[in-house]
């Protein structure tokens, strides 16, 4: 049996190595940044999409290298005597590379999805952008193949890769709707047809260039060109309307068994037990205290009435890594600092500062407080005096009888909405 040339190119040629290079590149990049996306579906989808900034130049360079193969082998004249038409010869060489780079990307998507599934915090897999991204990689490889056939130098492939990386990097932050590698945010979702239109735009242009270059009837290039222009028109007219706010990003999932209640963003609902455990020492000490906010919330923006903001869980890699709080004690202290409500007040009187420090030291001490105290102890007379007063206030609040401390804390939190000394009890 005679092996089809396309199968031979796809199995034993350069194409599988191109797909392996894309997979290796994405694997290294995703592994190095895994702290920032593993466990969050929106973060994983955004990271895979932003990988096009490197994947598309690499795909274009691989296609360009394949396109210049006959020139490097000095078999152009011999290949030109083949019975097959030029378009068939070009596609037999170009399509395997385009398909393999797309396969390499899809394998990376599958592995990243599995890696996120191990630490999932909520939400559901987001694969909407994958078809458009895979099509963009294939289109880049096909366009690069044409460059390799047209530019008579062995440096065409690396130069094309560098130029593509620089060009995509410069355009990524502009949010151009026709840029397949444009920056996306985790709190927006594309309309279902946006990736299909992007695939039509990128593949349509690549096929139009291919037909214009190698087809006997170059007028056939008008058909994919028309499809590309139609898709591009839909993308331009849609503009920012192609993206919709993620409904989960504006919802809260709450545990009302504590006072205040603990609420986290619905995208990270799996983090609720972790956050509740980090705050359990605080809520236990606040049992029976009045004047507290109704809940802690993780809205990312300003809290609503009767709410105190929680320290943000996103972006990953800082306070949250793979579904776990990296420093629960630091997280608890930041939550207490937000609970007092005096963080936005400037030039607070000394009595209010002492009260804030005493409350924070009692509910959730700053993990670095001992270091700060040591620095104040070596500071100027004003710093040493403030340290002595702060230590005395902390000791007095911690040494109060339980009922008296509840009464004091109730008065303290009742005055949380005011700047200045109004209503703040003294120690």
mmCIF file of C-alpha atoms in Angstrom, residues 35-400:
data_model
loop_
_atom_site.group_PDB
_atom_site.id
_atom_site.type_symbol
_atom_site.label_atom_id
_atom_site.label_comp_id
_atom_site.label_asym_id
_atom_site.label_seq_id
_atom_site.Cartn_x
_atom_site.Cartn_y
_atom_site.Cartn_z
ATOM 1 C CA UNK A 35 1.011 29.439 41.851
ATOM 2 C CA UNK A 36 -0.938 32.165 40.053
ATOM 3 C CA UNK A 37 -3.573 29.992 38.337
ATOM 4 C CA UNK A 38 -3.781 26.472 39.751
ATOM 5 C CA UNK A 39 -7.102 26.011 41.523
ATOM 6 C CA UNK A 40 -9.080 28.765 39.784
ATOM 7 C CA UNK A 41 -10.899 28.022 36.541
ATOM 8 C CA UNK A 42 -11.002 31.654 35.435
ATOM 9 C CA UNK A 43 -7.297 32.082 36.203
ATOM 10 C CA UNK A 44 -6.427 28.889 34.319
ATOM 11 C CA UNK A 45 -8.417 29.953 31.254
ATOM 12 C CA UNK A 46 -6.783 33.392 31.256
ATOM 13 C CA UNK A 47 -3.288 31.907 31.616
ATOM 14 C CA UNK A 48 -3.850 29.494 28.741
ATOM 15 C CA UNK A 49 -5.119 32.327 26.551
ATOM 16 C CA UNK A 50 -2.189 34.593 27.425
ATOM 17 C CA UNK A 51 0.127 31.729 26.421
ATOM 18 C CA UNK A 52 -0.634 32.725 22.823
ATOM 19 C CA UNK A 53 1.809 35.601 23.286
ATOM 20 C CA UNK A 54 4.561 32.988 23.098
ATOM 21 C CA UNK A 55 2.705 30.175 21.324
ATOM 22 C CA UNK A 56 1.778 32.096 18.188
ATOM 23 C CA UNK A 57 5.326 33.355 17.441
ATOM 24 C CA UNK A 58 6.637 29.841 18.054
ATOM 25 C CA UNK A 59 4.009 28.354 15.725
ATOM 26 C CA UNK A 60 4.813 30.948 13.062
ATOM 27 C CA UNK A 61 8.540 30.223 13.372
ATOM 28 C CA UNK A 62 7.904 26.470 13.091
ATOM 29 C CA UNK A 63 5.787 26.980 9.975
ATOM 30 C CA UNK A 64 8.421 29.285 8.513
ATOM 31 C CA UNK A 65 11.155 26.701 9.091
ATOM 32 C CA UNK A 66 9.058 24.053 7.386
ATOM 33 C CA UNK A 67 8.329 26.412 4.505
ATOM 34 C CA UNK A 68 12.027 26.881 3.783
ATOM 35 C CA UNK A 69 12.821 23.182 3.871
ATOM 36 C CA UNK A 70 13.099 22.652 0.095
ATOM 37 C CA UNK A 71 15.378 25.649 -0.252
ATOM 38 C CA UNK A 72 17.701 24.323 2.452
ATOM 39 C CA UNK A 73 17.734 20.901 0.766
ATOM 40 C CA UNK A 74 18.247 22.474 -2.662
ATOM 41 C CA UNK A 75 15.368 20.413 -4.057
ATOM 42 C CA UNK A 76 13.132 23.271 -5.210
ATOM 43 C CA UNK A 77 13.606 22.549 -8.909
ATOM 44 C CA UNK A 78 13.105 18.818 -8.402
ATOM 45 C CA UNK A 79 9.956 19.417 -6.318
ATOM 46 C CA UNK A 80 8.665 21.741 -9.030
ATOM 47 C CA UNK A 81 8.640 18.883 -11.537
ATOM 48 C CA UNK A 82 6.125 16.887 -9.480
ATOM 49 C CA UNK A 83 2.766 16.103 -11.033
ATOM 50 C CA UNK A 84 0.817 17.418 -8.066
ATOM 51 C CA UNK A 85 -0.301 21.065 -8.336
ATOM 52 C CA UNK A 86 1.503 23.703 -6.249
ATOM 53 C CA UNK A 87 -1.383 24.142 -3.793
ATOM 54 C CA UNK A 88 -1.482 20.423 -2.975
ATOM 55 C CA UNK A 89 2.291 20.335 -2.488
ATOM 56 C CA UNK A 90 2.135 23.356 -0.188
ATOM 57 C CA UNK A 91 -0.722 21.996 1.917
ATOM 58 C CA UNK A 92 0.937 18.583 2.229
ATOM 59 C CA UNK A 93 3.894 20.315 3.848
ATOM 60 C CA UNK A 94 2.094 23.068 5.805
ATOM 61 C CA UNK A 95 -1.015 21.404 7.203
ATOM 62 C CA UNK A 96 0.777 18.826 9.414
ATOM 63 C CA UNK A 97 2.680 21.591 11.209
ATOM 64 C CA UNK A 98 -0.488 23.638 11.662
ATOM 65 C CA UNK A 99 -2.364 20.629 13.027
ATOM 66 C CA UNK A 100 0.417 19.520 15.331
ATOM 67 C CA UNK A 101 0.916 22.927 16.966
ATOM 68 C CA UNK A 102 -2.839 23.008 17.631
ATOM 69 C CA UNK A 103 -2.629 19.486 19.096
ATOM 70 C CA UNK A 104 0.265 20.552 21.318
ATOM 71 C CA UNK A 105 -1.837 23.415 22.631
ATOM 72 C CA UNK A 106 -4.848 21.171 23.237
ATOM 73 C CA UNK A 107 -2.726 18.699 25.196
ATOM 74 C CA UNK A 108 -1.437 21.592 27.325
ATOM 75 C CA UNK A 109 -5.046 22.668 27.910
ATOM 76 C CA UNK A 110 -5.953 19.154 29.033
ATOM 77 C CA UNK A 111 -3.004 18.951 31.430
ATOM 78 C CA UNK A 112 -3.699 22.407 32.888
ATOM 79 C CA UNK A 113 -7.355 21.493 33.362
ATOM 80 C CA UNK A 114 -6.367 18.364 35.239
ATOM 81 C CA UNK A 115 -3.901 20.325 37.375
ATOM 82 C CA UNK A 116 -6.602 22.815 38.325
ATOM 83 C CA UNK A 117 -9.127 20.062 39.037
ATOM 84 C CA UNK A 118 -6.878 18.785 41.831
ATOM 85 C CA UNK A 119 -7.217 22.083 43.722
ATOM 86 C CA UNK A 120 -10.516 23.415 42.426
ATOM 87 C CA UNK A 121 -12.118 26.113 44.616
ATOM 88 C CA UNK A 122 -15.452 26.491 42.861
ATOM 89 C CA UNK A 123 -16.841 27.611 39.506
ATOM 90 C CA UNK A 124 -16.595 25.231 36.532
ATOM 91 C CA UNK A 125 -14.098 24.655 33.682
ATOM 92 C CA UNK A 126 -13.883 27.513 31.192
ATOM 93 C CA UNK A 127 -12.993 26.189 27.763
ATOM 94 C CA UNK A 128 -14.856 28.733 25.649
ATOM 95 C CA UNK A 129 -11.697 30.405 24.359
ATOM 96 C CA UNK A 130 -9.927 27.152 23.432
ATOM 97 C CA UNK A 131 -11.312 26.763 19.854
ATOM 98 C CA UNK A 132 -10.358 30.299 18.888
ATOM 99 C CA UNK A 133 -6.907 29.993 20.456
ATOM 100 C CA UNK A 134 -6.157 26.649 18.783
ATOM 101 C CA UNK A 135 -7.287 28.074 15.422
ATOM 102 C CA UNK A 136 -5.031 31.111 15.920
ATOM 103 C CA UNK A 137 -2.018 28.856 16.471
ATOM 104 C CA UNK A 138 -2.801 26.836 13.345
ATOM 105 C CA UNK A 139 -3.273 30.032 11.341
ATOM 106 C CA UNK A 140 0.062 31.390 12.607
ATOM 107 C CA UNK A 141 1.826 28.204 11.485
ATOM 108 C CA UNK A 142 0.179 28.372 8.051
ATOM 109 C CA UNK A 143 1.071 32.049 7.590
ATOM 110 C CA UNK A 144 4.618 31.360 8.757
ATOM 111 C CA UNK A 145 4.917 28.623 6.134
ATOM 112 C CA UNK A 146 4.196 31.166 3.424
ATOM 113 C CA UNK A 147 6.876 33.467 4.817
ATOM 114 C CA UNK A 148 9.363 30.603 4.801
ATOM 115 C CA UNK A 149 8.660 29.910 1.137
ATOM 116 C CA UNK A 150 8.879 33.578 0.179
ATOM 117 C CA UNK A 151 11.905 34.834 2.151
ATOM 118 C CA UNK A 152 15.177 33.249 0.918
ATOM 119 C CA UNK A 153 17.145 33.164 4.175
ATOM 120 C CA UNK A 154 17.639 30.643 6.961
ATOM 121 C CA UNK A 155 17.188 33.455 9.513
ATOM 122 C CA UNK A 156 13.563 33.972 8.464
ATOM 123 C CA UNK A 157 12.186 31.603 11.113
ATOM 124 C CA UNK A 158 13.902 33.104 14.205
ATOM 125 C CA UNK A 159 13.370 36.647 12.953
ATOM 126 C CA UNK A 160 9.688 35.962 12.356
ATOM 127 C CA UNK A 161 9.337 34.499 15.850
ATOM 128 C CA UNK A 162 10.994 37.523 17.478
ATOM 129 C CA UNK A 163 8.961 39.980 15.388
ATOM 130 C CA UNK A 164 5.733 38.136 16.217
ATOM 131 C CA UNK A 165 6.502 38.139 19.941
ATOM 132 C CA UNK A 166 7.306 41.856 19.962
ATOM 133 C CA UNK A 167 4.230 42.704 17.887
ATOM 134 C CA UNK A 168 1.849 40.679 20.031
ATOM 135 C CA UNK A 169 3.424 42.035 23.198
ATOM 136 C CA UNK A 170 2.937 45.634 22.073
ATOM 137 C CA UNK A 171 -0.688 45.070 21.051
ATOM 138 C CA UNK A 172 -1.759 42.824 23.959
ATOM 139 C CA UNK A 173 -2.574 45.619 26.396
ATOM 140 C CA UNK A 174 -4.586 47.669 23.885
ATOM 141 C CA UNK A 175 -7.537 45.303 23.934
ATOM 142 C CA UNK A 176 -7.978 45.218 20.147
ATOM 143 C CA UNK A 177 -10.899 42.968 19.338
ATOM 144 C CA UNK A 178 -9.104 41.568 16.265
ATOM 145 C CA UNK A 179 -6.019 40.559 18.253
ATOM 146 C CA UNK A 180 -6.287 36.811 18.992
ATOM 147 C CA UNK A 181 -3.866 37.158 21.935
ATOM 148 C CA UNK A 182 -5.411 40.252 23.527
ATOM 149 C CA UNK A 183 -5.441 40.465 27.315
ATOM 150 C CA UNK A 184 -8.487 39.011 29.081
ATOM 151 C CA UNK A 185 -9.602 39.488 32.681
ATOM 152 C CA UNK A 186 -10.852 36.791 35.005
ATOM 153 C CA UNK A 187 -14.137 38.522 35.841
ATOM 154 C CA UNK A 188 -15.417 38.602 32.230
ATOM 155 C CA UNK A 189 -16.734 35.818 30.004
ATOM 156 C CA UNK A 190 -16.937 35.886 26.203
ATOM 157 C CA UNK A 191 -20.139 35.360 24.298
ATOM 158 C CA UNK A 192 -20.401 31.811 22.961
ATOM 159 C CA UNK A 193 -19.757 32.848 19.354
ATOM 160 C CA UNK A 194 -16.785 35.131 20.012
ATOM 161 C CA UNK A 195 -14.162 32.323 19.792
ATOM 162 C CA UNK A 196 -15.831 30.984 16.632
ATOM 163 C CA UNK A 197 -15.672 34.425 15.035
ATOM 164 C CA UNK A 198 -12.024 34.754 16.086
ATOM 165 C CA UNK A 199 -11.293 31.351 14.516
ATOM 166 C CA UNK A 200 -12.978 32.469 11.300
ATOM 167 C CA UNK A 201 -10.958 35.692 11.322
ATOM 168 C CA UNK A 202 -7.530 34.093 11.808
ATOM 169 C CA UNK A 203 -8.010 30.948 9.730
ATOM 170 C CA UNK A 204 -9.844 32.844 6.991
ATOM 171 C CA UNK A 205 -6.931 35.243 6.540
ATOM 172 C CA UNK A 206 -4.372 32.422 6.561
ATOM 173 C CA UNK A 207 -6.311 30.373 3.990
ATOM 174 C CA UNK A 208 -6.862 33.429 1.796
ATOM 175 C CA UNK A 209 -3.123 34.124 1.752
ATOM 176 C CA UNK A 210 -2.421 30.466 1.004
ATOM 177 C CA UNK A 211 -4.803 30.352 -1.953
ATOM 178 C CA UNK A 212 -3.531 33.666 -3.268
ATOM 179 C CA UNK A 213 0.007 32.308 -3.098
ATOM 180 C CA UNK A 214 -0.373 28.814 -4.557
ATOM 181 C CA UNK A 215 -3.800 28.254 -6.115
ATOM 182 C CA UNK A 216 -4.071 28.093 -9.908
ATOM 183 C CA UNK A 217 -7.248 30.135 -9.707
ATOM 184 C CA UNK A 218 -6.349 32.825 -7.263
ATOM 185 C CA UNK A 219 -9.904 34.126 -7.296
ATOM 186 C CA UNK A 220 -10.735 31.230 -4.963
ATOM 187 C CA UNK A 221 -8.960 33.212 -2.236
ATOM 188 C CA UNK A 222 -11.934 35.557 -2.194
ATOM 189 C CA UNK A 223 -14.105 32.987 -0.422
ATOM 190 C CA UNK A 224 -11.982 32.586 2.764
ATOM 191 C CA UNK A 225 -11.199 36.300 2.589
ATOM 192 C CA UNK A 226 -14.911 37.086 2.640
ATOM 193 C CA UNK A 227 -15.377 34.735 5.583
ATOM 194 C CA UNK A 228 -12.510 36.428 7.437
ATOM 195 C CA UNK A 229 -13.862 39.915 6.760
ATOM 196 C CA UNK A 230 -17.326 38.859 7.886
ATOM 197 C CA UNK A 231 -15.946 37.444 11.133
ATOM 198 C CA UNK A 232 -13.776 40.517 11.645
ATOM 199 C CA UNK A 233 -16.756 42.796 11.089
ATOM 200 C CA UNK A 234 -18.742 40.906 13.719
ATOM 201 C CA UNK A 235 -15.852 41.236 16.170
ATOM 202 C CA UNK A 236 -15.411 44.959 15.533
ATOM 203 C CA UNK A 237 -19.108 45.715 15.768
ATOM 204 C CA UNK A 238 -19.403 43.664 18.949
ATOM 205 C CA UNK A 239 -16.511 45.506 20.593
ATOM 206 C CA UNK A 240 -16.565 45.304 24.378
ATOM 207 C CA UNK A 241 -20.060 43.846 24.157
ATOM 208 C CA UNK A 242 -18.492 40.517 23.220
ATOM 209 C CA UNK A 243 -17.626 40.104 26.912
ATOM 210 C CA UNK A 244 -20.114 39.838 29.735
ATOM 211 C CA UNK A 245 -19.480 40.183 33.469
ATOM 212 C CA UNK A 246 -19.125 36.834 35.149
ATOM 213 C CA UNK A 247 -22.258 36.418 37.326
ATOM 214 C CA UNK A 248 -20.296 34.403 39.884
ATOM 215 C CA UNK A 249 -17.860 37.280 40.391
ATOM 216 C CA UNK A 250 -20.699 39.370 41.868
ATOM 217 C CA UNK A 251 -22.157 36.684 44.121
ATOM 218 C CA UNK A 252 -21.212 35.787 47.667
ATOM 219 C CA UNK A 253 -21.256 32.405 49.373
ATOM 220 C CA UNK A 254 -21.678 32.797 53.130
ATOM 221 C CA UNK A 255 -21.331 30.867 56.351
ATOM 222 C CA UNK A 256 -23.870 32.422 58.731
ATOM 223 C CA UNK A 257 -22.987 30.223 61.697
ATOM 224 C CA UNK A 258 -20.564 32.869 62.973
ATOM 225 C CA UNK A 259 -20.854 36.528 63.950
ATOM 226 C CA UNK A 260 -19.982 38.333 61.773
ATOM 227 C CA UNK A 261 -20.921 35.940 58.975
ATOM 228 C CA UNK A 262 -18.079 34.976 56.640
ATOM 229 C CA UNK A 263 -18.709 35.451 52.898
ATOM 230 C CA UNK A 264 -16.367 34.760 49.989
ATOM 231 C CA UNK A 265 -16.683 35.288 46.268
ATOM 232 C CA UNK A 266 -18.750 32.520 44.668
ATOM 233 C CA UNK A 267 -15.873 31.761 42.265
ATOM 234 C CA UNK A 268 -13.888 30.615 45.308
ATOM 235 C CA UNK A 269 -16.667 28.933 47.264
ATOM 236 C CA UNK A 270 -14.336 26.032 48.014
ATOM 237 C CA UNK A 271 -12.183 28.426 50.043
ATOM 238 C CA UNK A 272 -14.986 29.155 52.531
ATOM 239 C CA UNK A 273 -13.972 26.428 55.044
ATOM 240 C CA UNK A 274 -10.353 27.600 54.848
ATOM 241 C CA UNK A 275 -11.292 31.242 55.445
ATOM 242 C CA UNK A 276 -13.726 30.345 58.219
ATOM 243 C CA UNK A 277 -11.010 28.321 59.980
ATOM 244 C CA UNK A 278 -8.565 31.235 59.709
ATOM 245 C CA UNK A 279 -11.133 33.570 61.294
ATOM 246 C CA UNK A 280 -12.426 31.119 63.895
ATOM 247 C CA UNK A 281 -10.242 32.552 66.634
ATOM 248 C CA UNK A 282 -11.660 36.017 65.970
ATOM 249 C CA UNK A 283 -15.313 35.024 65.801
ATOM 250 C CA UNK A 284 -14.959 33.030 69.022
ATOM 251 C CA UNK A 285 -13.658 36.085 70.874
ATOM 252 C CA UNK A 286 -16.430 38.258 69.428
ATOM 253 C CA UNK A 287 -19.239 36.027 70.728
ATOM 254 C CA UNK A 288 -21.773 38.227 72.496
ATOM 255 C CA UNK A 289 -20.260 41.512 71.246
ATOM 256 C CA UNK A 290 -22.716 44.042 69.785
ATOM 257 C CA UNK A 291 -22.235 46.705 67.110
ATOM 258 C CA UNK A 292 -20.398 44.362 64.736
ATOM 259 C CA UNK A 293 -20.879 44.397 60.952
ATOM 260 C CA UNK A 294 -23.316 41.758 59.781
ATOM 261 C CA UNK A 295 -20.700 40.004 57.650
ATOM 262 C CA UNK A 296 -17.264 39.975 56.142
ATOM 263 C CA UNK A 297 -17.474 40.116 52.348
ATOM 264 C CA UNK A 298 -15.080 39.491 49.489
ATOM 265 C CA UNK A 299 -16.495 41.713 46.752
ATOM 266 C CA UNK A 300 -13.251 43.163 45.433
ATOM 267 C CA UNK A 301 -14.846 46.618 45.511
ATOM 268 C CA UNK A 302 -16.145 48.707 48.385
ATOM 269 C CA UNK A 303 -18.230 46.760 50.916
ATOM 270 C CA UNK A 304 -21.932 47.391 51.269
ATOM 271 C CA UNK A 305 -23.671 48.715 54.368
ATOM 272 C CA UNK A 306 -23.094 46.607 57.487
ATOM 273 C CA UNK A 307 -20.218 44.797 55.804
ATOM 274 C CA UNK A 308 -16.481 44.705 56.402
ATOM 275 C CA UNK A 309 -14.122 43.774 53.569
ATOM 276 C CA UNK A 310 -12.172 40.551 53.726
ATOM 277 C CA UNK A 311 -8.589 40.492 52.492
ATOM 278 C CA UNK A 312 -8.783 39.659 48.817
ATOM 279 C CA UNK A 313 -8.195 36.061 47.762
ATOM 280 C CA UNK A 314 -7.126 37.022 44.240
ATOM 281 C CA UNK A 315 -4.767 37.286 42.483
ATOM 282 C CA UNK A 316 -3.370 33.892 43.394
ATOM 283 C CA UNK A 317 0.236 33.424 44.345
ATOM 284 C CA UNK A 318 0.235 35.719 47.376
ATOM 285 C CA UNK A 319 -2.262 34.942 50.123
ATOM 286 C CA UNK A 320 -3.728 31.924 48.301
ATOM 287 C CA UNK A 321 -1.800 29.152 46.552
ATOM 288 C CA UNK A 322 -3.495 25.987 45.241
ATOM 289 C CA UNK A 323 -6.601 26.404 47.344
ATOM 290 C CA UNK A 324 -4.840 27.132 50.626
ATOM 291 C CA UNK A 325 -4.138 30.288 52.583
ATOM 292 C CA UNK A 326 -0.376 30.721 52.703
ATOM 293 C CA UNK A 327 -0.397 32.726 55.964
ATOM 294 C CA UNK A 328 -3.683 32.309 57.888
ATOM 295 C CA UNK A 329 -2.426 34.444 60.785
ATOM 296 C CA UNK A 330 -1.619 37.338 58.463
ATOM 297 C CA UNK A 331 -5.003 36.918 56.788
ATOM 298 C CA UNK A 332 -6.782 37.025 60.160
ATOM 299 C CA UNK A 333 -4.921 40.156 61.217
ATOM 300 C CA UNK A 334 -5.831 41.948 57.976
ATOM 301 C CA UNK A 335 -9.472 40.933 58.482
ATOM 302 C CA UNK A 336 -9.450 42.437 61.984
ATOM 303 C CA UNK A 337 -7.837 45.640 60.694
ATOM 304 C CA UNK A 338 -10.693 45.991 58.194
ATOM 305 C CA UNK A 339 -13.250 45.153 60.876
ATOM 306 C CA UNK A 340 -12.318 48.178 62.984
ATOM 307 C CA UNK A 341 -13.290 50.533 60.149
ATOM 308 C CA UNK A 342 -10.624 53.103 60.999
ATOM 309 C CA UNK A 343 -8.241 52.251 58.183
ATOM 310 C CA UNK A 344 -9.431 55.152 56.002
ATOM 311 C CA UNK A 345 -9.110 57.717 58.800
ATOM 312 C CA UNK A 346 -6.071 59.985 58.772
ATOM 313 C CA UNK A 347 -4.240 61.485 61.747
ATOM 314 C CA UNK A 348 -6.191 59.509 64.306
ATOM 315 C CA UNK A 349 -5.825 60.674 67.928
ATOM 316 C CA UNK A 350 -3.449 58.671 70.094
ATOM 317 C CA UNK A 351 -6.324 57.259 72.182
ATOM 318 C CA UNK A 352 -7.971 55.780 69.066
ATOM 319 C CA UNK A 353 -4.666 54.349 67.823
ATOM 320 C CA UNK A 354 -4.095 52.663 71.173
ATOM 321 C CA UNK A 355 -7.611 51.214 71.098
ATOM 322 C CA UNK A 356 -7.124 49.895 67.552
ATOM 323 C CA UNK A 357 -3.795 48.303 68.443
ATOM 324 C CA UNK A 358 -5.219 46.714 71.579
ATOM 325 C CA UNK A 359 -8.204 45.258 69.691
ATOM 326 C CA UNK A 360 -6.011 43.884 66.924
ATOM 327 C CA UNK A 361 -3.554 42.383 69.426
ATOM 328 C CA UNK A 362 -6.421 40.716 71.313
ATOM 329 C CA UNK A 363 -8.385 39.376 68.332
ATOM 330 C CA UNK A 364 -5.565 38.516 65.880
ATOM 331 C CA UNK A 365 -2.055 39.865 66.550
ATOM 332 C CA UNK A 366 0.068 41.066 63.680
ATOM 333 C CA UNK A 367 2.574 38.264 62.926
ATOM 334 C CA UNK A 368 5.288 40.920 62.660
ATOM 335 C CA UNK A 369 4.265 42.808 65.798
ATOM 336 C CA UNK A 370 7.251 41.659 67.864
ATOM 337 C CA UNK A 371 9.623 42.983 65.218
ATOM 338 C CA UNK A 372 7.818 46.333 65.124
ATOM 339 C CA UNK A 373 7.897 46.517 68.927
ATOM 340 C CA UNK A 374 11.640 45.828 68.917
ATOM 341 C CA UNK A 375 12.164 48.665 66.434
ATOM 342 C CA UNK A 376 10.067 51.054 68.558
ATOM 343 C CA UNK A 377 12.027 50.040 71.639
ATOM 344 C CA UNK A 378 15.208 51.250 69.895
ATOM 345 C CA UNK A 379 13.586 54.358 68.454
ATOM 346 C CA UNK A 380 13.326 57.936 69.625
ATOM 347 C CA UNK A 381 11.645 58.905 72.911
ATOM 348 C CA UNK A 382 8.243 59.392 71.232
ATOM 349 C CA UNK A 383 8.348 55.875 69.743
ATOM 350 C CA UNK A 384 9.364 54.347 73.080
ATOM 351 C CA UNK A 385 6.597 56.233 74.880
ATOM 352 C CA UNK A 386 4.017 55.065 72.380
ATOM 353 C CA UNK A 387 5.259 51.488 72.761
ATOM 354 C CA UNK A 388 4.865 51.626 76.555
ATOM 355 C CA UNK A 389 1.329 53.011 76.220
ATOM 356 C CA UNK A 390 0.435 50.421 73.565
ATOM 357 C CA UNK A 391 1.725 47.511 75.653
ATOM 358 C CA UNK A 392 -0.238 48.775 78.635
ATOM 359 C CA UNK A 393 -3.430 49.094 76.565
ATOM 360 C CA UNK A 394 -3.014 45.589 75.139
ATOM 361 C CA UNK A 395 -2.445 44.119 78.582
ATOM 362 C CA UNK A 396 -5.432 45.971 80.049
ATOM 363 C CA UNK A 397 -7.846 44.750 77.352
ATOM 364 C CA UNK A 398 -6.539 41.184 77.562
ATOM 365 C CA UNK A 399 -6.794 41.204 81.372
ATOM 366 C CA UNK A 400 -10.398 42.467 81.564
#
